[in-house]
């Protein structure tokens, strides 16, 4: 037997209750007293109103432009999620700090006890670590995705892993190896050492990977802090189609790892090995990161991206332009 539609009086009563509760902000007990109804009756009318489709709630952010950019990145970049922060005009450092704060908040909101967090070095990941604040200790393990370069706090990935573990109240397993071996044979030997292999095996299965996306274009690029390269060789890299670095691997515009000797000497996971991680979060800011981010997206290395507004817009334009050319 088909259920009869509610009578006009019932609809009117439901509408009155919905207006009082959702528009005027009255409590259900106050509505019940005003309309001479029981609180349970008010609750049933609200539930009935929902089922009838009478309640439509819209949430609009004052930063709607950023929300729209996030949707566009997810829709066109093969991502499952994205966060876009305002760009701080005339201050790249402040912009990066704001991106780091957003990534730190995202990490704190999604963390679970038992998680393994794998990280790269870099200024962006350092911004996340320095911004992180939590109300409790987490039973997590932090591990590096690469070997490290001593001398600067953001290139020493063991230092960053230790700092992150301290802030979360968890523990860390360090990777006692240089980022660049002296030869491919030495690299293969180091990757086979049980203590190094154990850390990298754990990194491959990480629940969360926090990764920076690096540029090779500007002279101040962090990549050249990892491996000093003469000016002529820097121009040669760019001229041969290298657009960025990911996990310290030089990558091309299509995301492919470039066939360079430097890549064969890396003590690190390869970009493709990140596919085993549950969430790979890329963090970057600034005009110099547009091509590297685009390459990382083209390679399918990320499933989440946290960037600033100007960078997000430029990445979307870059990808849209390539689609039109194709």
Short mmCIF file of C-alpha atoms in Angstrom, two decimals:
data_model
loop_
_atom_site.label_atom_id
_atom_site.label_comp_id
_atom_site.label_asym_id
_atom_site.label_seq_id
_atom_site.Cartn_x
_atom_site.Cartn_y
_atom_site.Cartn_z
CA UNK A 1 0.00 0.00 0.00
CA UNK A 2 1.46 3.33 -1.08
CA UNK A 3 2.20 5.79 1.72
CA UNK A 4 -0.02 8.85 1.63
CA UNK A 5 1.69 12.21 1.22
CA UNK A 6 1.56 14.44 4.32
CA UNK A 7 -1.36 16.84 4.61
CA UNK A 8 -0.96 20.58 4.20
CA UNK A 9 -1.20 21.20 7.95
CA UNK A 10 1.61 18.75 8.59
CA UNK A 11 3.78 20.37 5.94
CA UNK A 12 3.07 23.78 7.43
CA UNK A 13 4.03 22.55 10.88
CA UNK A 14 7.24 20.98 9.57
CA UNK A 15 8.16 24.24 7.84
CA UNK A 16 7.54 26.23 11.01
CA UNK A 17 9.75 23.91 13.03
CA UNK A 18 12.54 23.98 10.43
CA UNK A 19 12.52 27.78 10.31
CA UNK A 20 12.59 28.09 14.09
CA UNK A 21 15.37 25.55 14.47
CA UNK A 22 17.69 26.19 11.52
CA UNK A 23 17.01 29.85 10.72
CA UNK A 24 16.30 31.34 14.15
CA UNK A 25 18.54 28.94 16.02
CA UNK A 26 15.96 27.80 18.57
CA UNK A 27 16.55 24.64 20.58
CA UNK A 28 14.12 21.78 20.09
CA UNK A 29 12.90 22.14 23.68
CA UNK A 30 12.16 25.85 23.10
CA UNK A 31 10.24 25.06 19.90
CA UNK A 32 8.25 22.38 21.71
CA UNK A 33 7.24 24.84 24.43
CA UNK A 34 6.33 27.57 21.91
CA UNK A 35 4.17 25.27 19.72
CA UNK A 36 2.76 23.15 22.54
CA UNK A 37 4.44 20.03 21.21
CA UNK A 38 6.57 17.38 22.84
CA UNK A 39 10.32 17.51 22.20
CA UNK A 40 10.13 14.08 20.56
CA UNK A 41 7.40 15.39 18.21
CA UNK A 42 9.65 18.31 17.21
CA UNK A 43 12.48 15.89 16.54
CA UNK A 44 10.22 13.71 14.37
CA UNK A 45 9.05 16.74 12.36
CA UNK A 46 12.66 17.76 11.68
CA UNK A 47 13.48 14.22 10.57
CA UNK A 48 10.39 14.14 8.36
CA UNK A 49 11.35 17.48 6.83
CA UNK A 50 14.78 16.11 5.92
CA UNK A 51 13.22 13.06 4.26
CA UNK A 52 10.85 15.25 2.25
CA UNK A 53 13.76 17.34 0.96
CA UNK A 54 12.47 20.50 2.63
CA UNK A 55 15.83 21.31 4.21
CA UNK A 56 18.63 22.62 2.01
CA UNK A 57 21.82 23.80 3.71
CA UNK A 58 24.46 25.75 1.81
CA UNK A 59 27.92 26.44 3.18
CA UNK A 60 29.89 29.19 1.45
CA UNK A 61 33.44 30.06 2.45
CA UNK A 62 34.76 33.64 2.41
CA UNK A 63 37.69 31.99 0.62
CA UNK A 64 35.46 30.42 -2.03
CA UNK A 65 38.08 31.08 -4.71
CA UNK A 66 40.47 28.75 -2.87
CA UNK A 67 37.78 26.09 -2.53
CA UNK A 68 37.13 26.31 -6.28
CA UNK A 69 40.86 25.91 -7.00
CA UNK A 70 40.97 22.83 -4.78
CA UNK A 71 38.08 21.31 -6.72
CA UNK A 72 39.77 22.10 -10.02
CA UNK A 73 43.03 20.47 -8.89
CA UNK A 74 41.20 17.33 -7.79
CA UNK A 75 39.13 17.24 -10.96
CA UNK A 76 42.01 17.65 -13.38
CA UNK A 77 45.10 16.45 -11.59
CA UNK A 78 44.42 12.84 -10.63
CA UNK A 79 44.32 13.85 -6.96
CA UNK A 80 42.00 12.63 -4.23
CA UNK A 81 42.36 15.85 -2.23
CA UNK A 82 43.93 19.32 -2.39
CA UNK A 83 44.40 22.29 -0.07
CA UNK A 84 45.07 25.82 -1.34
CA UNK A 85 46.18 28.66 0.94
CA UNK A 86 46.29 32.40 0.18
CA UNK A 87 49.48 33.66 -1.45
CA UNK A 88 51.26 36.26 0.65
CA UNK A 89 52.22 38.98 -1.80
CA UNK A 90 55.91 39.94 -1.88
CA UNK A 91 56.88 37.28 0.67
CA UNK A 92 57.69 33.78 -0.57
CA UNK A 93 58.87 32.83 2.92
CA UNK A 94 55.54 33.80 4.50
CA UNK A 95 53.66 31.96 1.74
CA UNK A 96 55.66 28.79 2.34
CA UNK A 97 55.09 29.09 6.08
CA UNK A 98 51.33 29.33 5.52
CA UNK A 99 51.38 26.27 3.25
CA UNK A 100 53.39 24.45 5.93
CA UNK A 101 50.83 25.39 8.58
CA UNK A 102 47.99 24.07 6.42
CA UNK A 103 49.85 20.81 5.84
CA UNK A 104 50.60 20.50 9.56
CA UNK A 105 46.91 20.98 10.42
CA UNK A 106 45.91 18.43 7.78
CA UNK A 107 48.39 15.91 9.18
CA UNK A 108 47.24 16.45 12.76
CA UNK A 109 43.58 16.02 11.75
CA UNK A 110 44.11 12.78 9.81
CA UNK A 111 46.75 11.05 11.94
CA UNK A 112 46.04 7.70 13.59
CA UNK A 113 47.93 5.72 16.23
CA UNK A 114 50.13 3.12 14.57
CA UNK A 115 50.76 5.22 11.46
CA UNK A 116 54.12 5.27 9.72
CA UNK A 117 55.04 8.72 8.36
CA UNK A 118 57.73 8.86 5.68
CA UNK A 119 59.28 12.22 4.80
CA UNK A 120 61.77 13.88 2.48
CA UNK A 121 64.00 16.75 3.40
CA UNK A 122 63.48 20.27 2.08
CA UNK A 123 62.23 23.68 3.11
CA UNK A 124 58.56 22.77 2.61
CA UNK A 125 58.70 19.71 4.86
CA UNK A 126 60.66 21.73 7.40
CA UNK A 127 57.83 24.31 7.38
CA UNK A 128 55.38 21.51 8.19
CA UNK A 129 57.52 20.22 11.06
CA UNK A 130 58.02 23.68 12.57
CA UNK A 131 54.28 24.47 12.36
CA UNK A 132 53.03 21.21 13.87
CA UNK A 133 51.22 21.34 17.21
CA UNK A 134 49.14 18.56 18.74
CA UNK A 135 47.15 18.19 21.95
CA UNK A 136 48.30 14.64 22.60
CA UNK A 137 51.08 12.17 21.95
CA UNK A 138 50.76 9.86 18.96
CA UNK A 139 52.03 6.30 18.68
CA UNK A 140 53.61 6.84 15.28
CA UNK A 141 56.92 6.07 13.59
CA UNK A 142 58.67 8.62 11.39
CA UNK A 143 61.16 7.45 8.75
CA UNK A 144 63.16 9.15 5.98
CA UNK A 145 62.47 8.43 2.32
CA UNK A 146 66.03 9.34 1.33
CA UNK A 147 69.53 9.55 2.64
CA UNK A 148 70.62 12.92 3.93
CA UNK A 149 73.03 15.76 3.36
CA UNK A 150 74.53 17.31 6.47
CA UNK A 151 75.25 21.00 6.75
CA UNK A 152 71.77 22.55 6.52
CA UNK A 153 68.88 21.73 8.81
CA UNK A 154 66.41 21.22 5.92
CA UNK A 155 68.70 18.94 3.89
CA UNK A 156 69.36 16.64 6.86
CA UNK A 157 66.29 14.43 6.59
CA UNK A 158 67.27 12.50 9.75
CA UNK A 159 67.13 15.77 11.68
CA UNK A 160 63.67 16.57 10.29
CA UNK A 161 62.42 13.05 11.02
CA UNK A 162 63.65 13.32 14.61
CA UNK A 163 62.03 16.74 15.06
CA UNK A 164 58.72 15.50 13.64
CA UNK A 165 58.72 12.44 15.89
CA UNK A 166 59.47 14.65 18.92
CA UNK A 167 56.59 17.00 18.13
CA UNK A 168 54.18 14.08 17.74
CA UNK A 169 55.47 12.15 20.73
CA UNK A 170 56.34 9.17 18.53
CA UNK A 171 59.56 7.44 17.57
CA UNK A 172 61.85 7.53 14.57
CA UNK A 173 64.04 5.16 12.63
CA UNK A 174 66.96 6.96 11.00
CA UNK A 175 68.60 6.27 7.66
CA UNK A 176 72.36 6.38 8.26
CA UNK A 177 73.46 6.90 4.69
CA UNK A 178 74.40 9.80 2.41
CA UNK A 179 71.92 10.92 -0.21
CA UNK A 180 74.47 10.49 -3.01
CA UNK A 181 76.82 7.53 -3.08
CA UNK A 182 80.15 7.93 -4.86
CA UNK A 183 79.20 5.39 -7.51
CA UNK A 184 76.31 3.19 -8.56
CA UNK A 185 78.09 0.14 -7.14
CA UNK A 186 78.45 1.87 -3.78
CA UNK A 187 74.81 2.89 -3.91
CA UNK A 188 73.73 -0.72 -4.53
CA UNK A 189 75.92 -1.86 -1.64
CA UNK A 190 74.41 0.72 0.73
CA UNK A 191 70.85 -0.15 -0.32
CA UNK A 192 71.62 -3.75 0.58
CA UNK A 193 72.80 -2.99 4.13
CA UNK A 194 70.18 -4.49 6.48
CA UNK A 195 69.72 -1.37 8.65
CA UNK A 196 69.17 0.82 5.57
CA UNK A 197 66.97 -1.74 3.85
CA UNK A 198 64.79 -2.03 6.97
CA UNK A 199 64.09 1.72 7.07
CA UNK A 200 63.33 1.93 3.35
CA UNK A 201 61.06 -1.13 3.50
CA UNK A 202 59.09 0.61 6.24
CA UNK A 203 58.99 3.82 4.19
CA UNK A 204 57.53 1.93 1.20
CA UNK A 205 54.57 0.85 3.33
CA UNK A 206 54.04 4.22 5.02
CA UNK A 207 50.51 5.35 5.80
CA UNK A 208 51.50 8.93 5.02
CA UNK A 209 54.35 10.29 2.90
CA UNK A 210 55.14 14.01 3.20
CA UNK A 211 57.19 15.05 0.20
CA UNK A 212 58.60 18.28 -1.10
CA UNK A 213 58.63 19.01 -4.82
CA UNK A 214 61.87 20.66 -5.89
CA UNK A 215 62.94 22.97 -8.68
CA UNK A 216 66.22 22.82 -10.61
CA UNK A 217 65.73 26.19 -12.27
CA UNK A 218 66.76 28.93 -9.84
CA UNK A 219 70.23 29.31 -8.41
CA UNK A 220 68.77 29.15 -4.89
CA UNK A 221 67.09 25.78 -5.55
CA UNK A 222 67.48 23.38 -2.64
CA UNK A 223 68.55 20.67 -5.07
CA UNK A 224 71.94 22.34 -5.35
CA UNK A 225 72.24 22.23 -1.57
CA UNK A 226 71.91 18.47 -1.90
CA UNK A 227 74.47 18.20 -4.66
CA UNK A 228 76.51 21.28 -5.66
CA UNK A 229 76.49 21.59 -9.44
CA UNK A 230 78.47 24.12 -11.52
CA UNK A 231 76.43 26.84 -13.24
CA UNK A 232 77.12 25.40 -16.71
CA UNK A 233 75.83 21.97 -15.62
CA UNK A 234 72.71 23.53 -14.13
CA UNK A 235 71.87 25.10 -17.48
CA UNK A 236 72.62 21.78 -19.17
CA UNK A 237 70.12 19.98 -16.94
CA UNK A 238 67.36 22.43 -17.81
CA UNK A 239 68.30 22.39 -21.48
CA UNK A 240 67.93 18.61 -21.68
CA UNK A 241 64.36 18.68 -20.40
CA UNK A 242 64.76 18.25 -16.65
CA UNK A 243 62.12 20.38 -14.88
CA UNK A 244 62.36 19.35 -11.24
CA UNK A 245 63.32 16.86 -8.59
CA UNK A 246 61.16 14.43 -6.67
CA UNK A 247 62.68 12.31 -3.90
CA UNK A 248 65.94 13.90 -5.13
CA UNK A 249 65.42 12.23 -8.54
CA UNK A 250 65.68 14.53 -11.53
CA UNK A 251 62.40 14.27 -13.46
CA UNK A 252 61.12 15.42 -16.85
CA UNK A 253 57.91 17.25 -17.71
CA UNK A 254 56.00 14.00 -18.25
CA UNK A 255 57.06 12.80 -14.80
CA UNK A 256 59.58 10.25 -16.05
CA UNK A 257 62.81 9.89 -14.10
CA UNK A 258 65.61 11.35 -16.22
CA UNK A 259 68.43 9.12 -17.41
CA UNK A 260 71.22 10.90 -15.54
CA UNK A 261 74.12 9.40 -13.66
CA UNK A 262 73.19 11.40 -10.56
CA UNK A 263 69.92 9.50 -10.30
CA UNK A 264 71.70 6.14 -10.35
CA UNK A 265 73.74 7.14 -7.29
CA UNK A 266 70.81 8.05 -5.05
CA UNK A 267 70.26 6.26 -1.75
CA UNK A 268 66.51 6.75 -1.76
CA UNK A 269 63.23 5.25 -2.81
CA UNK A 270 62.31 5.90 -6.43
CA UNK A 271 59.20 8.02 -7.15
CA UNK A 272 57.36 4.95 -8.47
CA UNK A 273 57.80 3.12 -5.15
CA UNK A 274 55.59 5.67 -3.42
CA UNK A 275 52.58 4.02 -5.04
CA UNK A 276 52.62 1.54 -2.15
CA UNK A 277 52.02 4.33 0.39
CA UNK A 278 48.41 5.01 1.39
CA UNK A 279 48.67 8.81 1.08
CA UNK A 280 51.36 10.81 -0.67
CA UNK A 281 51.06 14.51 0.17
CA UNK A 282 53.03 16.97 -1.95
CA UNK A 283 53.85 20.32 -0.34
CA UNK A 284 55.18 23.28 -2.32
CA UNK A 285 54.85 27.01 -2.90
CA UNK A 286 56.17 29.55 -5.36
CA UNK A 287 56.44 30.17 -9.09
CA UNK A 288 59.57 28.02 -9.41
CA UNK A 289 57.55 24.97 -8.30
CA UNK A 290 54.91 25.12 -11.06
CA UNK A 291 56.74 22.91 -13.58
CA UNK A 292 58.00 20.44 -10.92
CA UNK A 293 54.47 20.07 -9.48
CA UNK A 294 53.05 19.57 -12.97
CA UNK A 295 55.67 16.89 -13.66
CA UNK A 296 54.89 15.10 -10.37
CA UNK A 297 51.17 15.14 -11.25
CA UNK A 298 51.92 13.87 -14.75
CA UNK A 299 53.91 11.03 -13.21
CA UNK A 300 51.01 10.13 -10.91
CA UNK A 301 53.25 10.41 -7.86
CA UNK A 302 50.83 12.39 -5.66
CA UNK A 303 47.32 11.79 -4.41
CA UNK A 304 47.18 14.96 -2.32
CA UNK A 305 48.61 18.44 -2.89
CA UNK A 306 48.97 21.45 -0.59
CA UNK A 307 50.00 24.68 -2.33
CA UNK A 308 49.34 28.43 -2.34
CA UNK A 309 46.79 30.17 -4.55
CA UNK A 310 49.13 31.66 -7.17
CA UNK A 311 50.96 28.35 -7.58
CA UNK A 312 47.68 26.43 -7.87
CA UNK A 313 46.43 28.80 -10.58
CA UNK A 314 49.68 28.49 -12.54
CA UNK A 315 49.67 24.68 -12.30
CA UNK A 316 46.09 24.55 -13.61
CA UNK A 317 46.97 26.87 -16.51
CA UNK A 318 50.03 24.78 -17.31
CA UNK A 319 48.02 21.57 -17.42
CA UNK A 320 45.17 23.20 -19.35
CA UNK A 321 47.60 24.51 -21.94
CA UNK A 322 49.11 21.07 -22.49
CA UNK A 323 45.65 19.54 -22.90
CA UNK A 324 44.77 22.11 -25.58
CA UNK A 325 48.04 21.39 -27.41
CA UNK A 326 47.32 17.68 -27.31
#
